[in-house]
CSV table of C-alpha atoms in Angstrom, one decimal:
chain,number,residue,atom,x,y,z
A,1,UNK,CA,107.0,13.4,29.5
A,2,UNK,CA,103.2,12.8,30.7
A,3,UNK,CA,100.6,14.7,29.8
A,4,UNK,CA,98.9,17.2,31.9
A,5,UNK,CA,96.1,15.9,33.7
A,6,UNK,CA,92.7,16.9,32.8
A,7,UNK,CA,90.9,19.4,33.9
A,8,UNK,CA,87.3,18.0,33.7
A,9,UNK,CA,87.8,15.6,36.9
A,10,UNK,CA,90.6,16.4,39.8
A,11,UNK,CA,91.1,15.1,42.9
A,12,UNK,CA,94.1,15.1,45.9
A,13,UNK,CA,94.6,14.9,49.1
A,14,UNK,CA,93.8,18.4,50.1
A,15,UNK,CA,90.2,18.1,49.0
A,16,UNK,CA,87.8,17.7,45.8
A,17,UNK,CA,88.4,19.4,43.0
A,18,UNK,CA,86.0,18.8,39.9
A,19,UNK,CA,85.9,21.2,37.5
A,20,UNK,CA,84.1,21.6,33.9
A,21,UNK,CA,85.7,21.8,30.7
A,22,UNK,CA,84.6,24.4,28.4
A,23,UNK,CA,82.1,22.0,26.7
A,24,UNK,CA,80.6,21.1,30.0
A,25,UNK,CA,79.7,24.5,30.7
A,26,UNK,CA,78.1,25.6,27.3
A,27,UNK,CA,76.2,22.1,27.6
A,28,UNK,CA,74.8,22.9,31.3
A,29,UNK,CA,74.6,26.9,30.6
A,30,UNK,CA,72.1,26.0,27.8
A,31,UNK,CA,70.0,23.1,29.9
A,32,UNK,CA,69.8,25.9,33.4
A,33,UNK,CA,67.1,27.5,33.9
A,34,UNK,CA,67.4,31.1,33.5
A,35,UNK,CA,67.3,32.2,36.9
A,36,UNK,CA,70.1,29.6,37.7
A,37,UNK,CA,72.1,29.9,34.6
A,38,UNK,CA,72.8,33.7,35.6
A,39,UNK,CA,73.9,32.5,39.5
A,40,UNK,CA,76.1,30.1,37.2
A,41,UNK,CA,77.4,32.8,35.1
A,42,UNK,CA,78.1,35.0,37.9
A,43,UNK,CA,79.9,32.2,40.0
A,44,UNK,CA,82.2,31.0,37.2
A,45,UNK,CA,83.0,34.6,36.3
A,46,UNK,CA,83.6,35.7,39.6
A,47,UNK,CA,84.8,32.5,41.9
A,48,UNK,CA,82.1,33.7,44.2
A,49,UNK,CA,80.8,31.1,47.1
A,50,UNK,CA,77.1,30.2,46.6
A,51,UNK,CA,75.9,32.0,49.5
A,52,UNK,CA,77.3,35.7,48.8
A,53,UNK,CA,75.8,34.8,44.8
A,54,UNK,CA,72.9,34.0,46.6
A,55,UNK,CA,72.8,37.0,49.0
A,56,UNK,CA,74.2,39.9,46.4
A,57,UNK,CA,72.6,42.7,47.0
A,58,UNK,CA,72.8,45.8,44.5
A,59,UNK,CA,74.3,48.4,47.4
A,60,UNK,CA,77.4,46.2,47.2
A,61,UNK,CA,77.7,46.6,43.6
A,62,UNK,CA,79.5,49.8,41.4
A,63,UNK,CA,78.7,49.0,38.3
A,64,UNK,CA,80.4,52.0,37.0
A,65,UNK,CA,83.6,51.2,38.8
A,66,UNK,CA,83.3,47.3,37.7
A,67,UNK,CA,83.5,46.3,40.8
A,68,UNK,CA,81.9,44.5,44.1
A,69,UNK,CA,81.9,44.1,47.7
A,70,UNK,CA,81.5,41.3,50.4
A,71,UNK,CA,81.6,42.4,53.9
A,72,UNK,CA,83.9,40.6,56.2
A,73,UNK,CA,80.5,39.3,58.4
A,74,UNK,CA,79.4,37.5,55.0
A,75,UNK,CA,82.7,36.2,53.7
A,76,UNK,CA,83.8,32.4,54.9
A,77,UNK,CA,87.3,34.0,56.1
A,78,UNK,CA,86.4,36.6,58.1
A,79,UNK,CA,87.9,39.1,55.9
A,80,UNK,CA,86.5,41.5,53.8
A,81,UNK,CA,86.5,40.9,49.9
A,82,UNK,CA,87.1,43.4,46.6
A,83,UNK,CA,85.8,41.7,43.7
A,84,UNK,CA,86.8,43.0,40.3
A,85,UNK,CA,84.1,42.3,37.7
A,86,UNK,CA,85.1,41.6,34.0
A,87,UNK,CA,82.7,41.5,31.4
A,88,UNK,CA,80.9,37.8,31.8
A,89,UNK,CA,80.2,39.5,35.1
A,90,UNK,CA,79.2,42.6,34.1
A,91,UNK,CA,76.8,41.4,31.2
A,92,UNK,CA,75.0,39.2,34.2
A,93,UNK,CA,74.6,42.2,36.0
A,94,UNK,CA,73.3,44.5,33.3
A,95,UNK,CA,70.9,42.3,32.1
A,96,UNK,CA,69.4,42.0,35.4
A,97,UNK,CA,69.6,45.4,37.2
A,98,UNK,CA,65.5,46.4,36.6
A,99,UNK,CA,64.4,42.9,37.8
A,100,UNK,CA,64.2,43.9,41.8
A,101,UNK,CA,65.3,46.8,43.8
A,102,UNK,CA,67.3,44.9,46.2
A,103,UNK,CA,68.3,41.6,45.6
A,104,UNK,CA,70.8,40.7,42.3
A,105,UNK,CA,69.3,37.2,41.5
A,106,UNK,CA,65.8,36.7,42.1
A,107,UNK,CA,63.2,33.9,41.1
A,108,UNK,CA,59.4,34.8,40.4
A,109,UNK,CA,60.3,38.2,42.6
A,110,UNK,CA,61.6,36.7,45.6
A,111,UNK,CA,65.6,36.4,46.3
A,112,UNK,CA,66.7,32.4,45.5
A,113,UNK,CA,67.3,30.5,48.5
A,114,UNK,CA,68.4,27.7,46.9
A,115,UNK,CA,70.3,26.6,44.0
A,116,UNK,CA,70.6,22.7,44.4
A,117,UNK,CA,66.8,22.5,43.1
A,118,UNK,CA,65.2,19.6,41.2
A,119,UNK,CA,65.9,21.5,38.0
A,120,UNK,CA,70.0,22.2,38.3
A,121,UNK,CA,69.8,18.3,38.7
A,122,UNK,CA,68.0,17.7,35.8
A,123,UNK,CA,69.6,20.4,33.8
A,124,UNK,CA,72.8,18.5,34.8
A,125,UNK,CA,71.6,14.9,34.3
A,126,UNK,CA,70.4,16.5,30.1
A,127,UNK,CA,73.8,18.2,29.8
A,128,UNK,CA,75.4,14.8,30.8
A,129,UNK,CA,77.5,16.3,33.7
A,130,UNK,CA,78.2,13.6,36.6
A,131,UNK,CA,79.8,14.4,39.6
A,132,UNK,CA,79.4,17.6,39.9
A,133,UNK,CA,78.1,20.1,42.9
A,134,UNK,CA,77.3,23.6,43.1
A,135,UNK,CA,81.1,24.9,44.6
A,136,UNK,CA,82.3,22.8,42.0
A,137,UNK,CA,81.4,26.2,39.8
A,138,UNK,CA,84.2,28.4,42.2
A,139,UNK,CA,86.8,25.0,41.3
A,140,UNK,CA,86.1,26.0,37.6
A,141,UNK,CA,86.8,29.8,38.3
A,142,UNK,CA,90.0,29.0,40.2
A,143,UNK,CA,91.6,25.9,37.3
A,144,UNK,CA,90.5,28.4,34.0
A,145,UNK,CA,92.1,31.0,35.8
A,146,UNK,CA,95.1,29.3,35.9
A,147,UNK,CA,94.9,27.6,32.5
A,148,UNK,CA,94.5,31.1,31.4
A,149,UNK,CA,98.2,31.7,33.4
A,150,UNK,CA,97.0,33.8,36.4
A,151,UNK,CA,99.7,33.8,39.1
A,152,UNK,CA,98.9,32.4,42.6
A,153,UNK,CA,98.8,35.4,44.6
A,154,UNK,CA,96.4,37.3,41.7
A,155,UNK,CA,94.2,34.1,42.0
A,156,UNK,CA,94.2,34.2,45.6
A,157,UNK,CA,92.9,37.8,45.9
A,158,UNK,CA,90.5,37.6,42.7
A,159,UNK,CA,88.9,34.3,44.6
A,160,UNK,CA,89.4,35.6,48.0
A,161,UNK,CA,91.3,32.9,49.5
A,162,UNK,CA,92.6,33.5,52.9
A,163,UNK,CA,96.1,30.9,52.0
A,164,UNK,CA,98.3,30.6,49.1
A,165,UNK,CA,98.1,27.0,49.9
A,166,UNK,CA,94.7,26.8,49.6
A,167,UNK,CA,95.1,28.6,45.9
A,168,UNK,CA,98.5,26.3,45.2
A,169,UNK,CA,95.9,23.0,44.6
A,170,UNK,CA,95.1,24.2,41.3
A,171,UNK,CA,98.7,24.9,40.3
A,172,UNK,CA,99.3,21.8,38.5
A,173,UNK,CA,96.3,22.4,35.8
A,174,UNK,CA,98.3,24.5,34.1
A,175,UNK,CA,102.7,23.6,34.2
A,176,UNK,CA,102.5,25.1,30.7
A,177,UNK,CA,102.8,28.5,33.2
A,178,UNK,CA,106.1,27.4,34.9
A,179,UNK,CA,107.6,26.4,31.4
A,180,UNK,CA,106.8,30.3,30.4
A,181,UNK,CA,108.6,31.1,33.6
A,182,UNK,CA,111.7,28.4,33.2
A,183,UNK,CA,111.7,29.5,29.3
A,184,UNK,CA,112.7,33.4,30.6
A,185,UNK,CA,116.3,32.5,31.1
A,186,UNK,CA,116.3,30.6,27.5
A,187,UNK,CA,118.0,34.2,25.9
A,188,UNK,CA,120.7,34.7,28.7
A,189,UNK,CA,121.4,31.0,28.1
A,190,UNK,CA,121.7,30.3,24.8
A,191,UNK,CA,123.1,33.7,23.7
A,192,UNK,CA,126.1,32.8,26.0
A,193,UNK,CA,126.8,29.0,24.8
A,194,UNK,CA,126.6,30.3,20.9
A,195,UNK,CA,129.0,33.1,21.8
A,196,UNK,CA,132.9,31.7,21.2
A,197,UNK,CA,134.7,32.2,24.6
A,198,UNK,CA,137.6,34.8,24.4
């Protein structure tokens, strides 16, 4: 039996995938600046794209319902997108809600407009993180997820992909799922080779 690939560096033919091990992301949450270690925060807890981190604005947000909003004109599909927010999430969030009245993530009281600055390359190059981009943050939302055993279709809607396909790249991060799923039938099998036969 092989082992599982890691999940640190993944590649195949559908496209890059790179995504951080646990480690890697304490390391590069701890070199960020502040300003960019919330967007990190945000994107790794919520699989959003860098542009609708970028772009949150409060109106789209119900903190009391836990929950956001990305219009279909601002979402890569076309389609509108529900975004559940769990606790890493909501902590960003909290924290920052007095900092300006209308944009979520801000830098000296202007909205960022960037995120691949000189300082998230040097925070990566002190952290020792190669090969790694901003996106590379929703690749880490989607393979945790599903190291964590989130089904595909829960993993498509949480990350708003339009495809199952385009969710089904990250399936082999985690097999130990399917052996949960091929173990179910273990108690119907077993129990009937240790019964005698009449």
């Amino acid at each position: 039996m092989q082992p599982a690939p890691m999940a640190g560096m993944l590649r195949d033919g559908a496209g890059r995938l790179r995504s951080l091990t646990r480690d890697e992301y304490a390391r590069l949450i701890a070199e960020l600046p502040e300003h960019l270690a919330d967007l990190a925060r945000m994107s790794v807890a919520t699989g959003m794209r860098q542009a609708n981190v970028k772009r949150l604005q409060w109106k789209q947000i119900g903190l009391e319902r836990r929950h956001l909003w990305v219009s279909a004109d601002q979402h890569k599909n076309g389609k509108a997108h529900s975004v559940p927010l769990n606790d890493a999430a909501m902590a960003v969030l909290i924290k920052l809600q007095s900092e300006h009245p209308v944009y979520v993530f801000t830098y000296e009281g202007k909205p960022v407009d960037e995120v691949n600055t000189k300082a998230w390359r040097a925070a990566l190059k002190r952290a020792g993180i190669e090969d790694f981009r901003w996106h590379d943050l929703r690749h880490t939302f989607a393979t945790w997820h599903r190291e964590a055993g989130t089904p595909t279709h829960e993993l498509q809607r949480l990350g708003g992909w339009k495809t199952q396909s385009m969710v089904e790249r990250y399936a082999h991060v985690a097999p130990e799922g399917l052996q949960a799923a091929a173990s179910r039938l273990d108690r119907f099998l077993i129990r009937h080779e240790l019964q005698p036969s009449a």
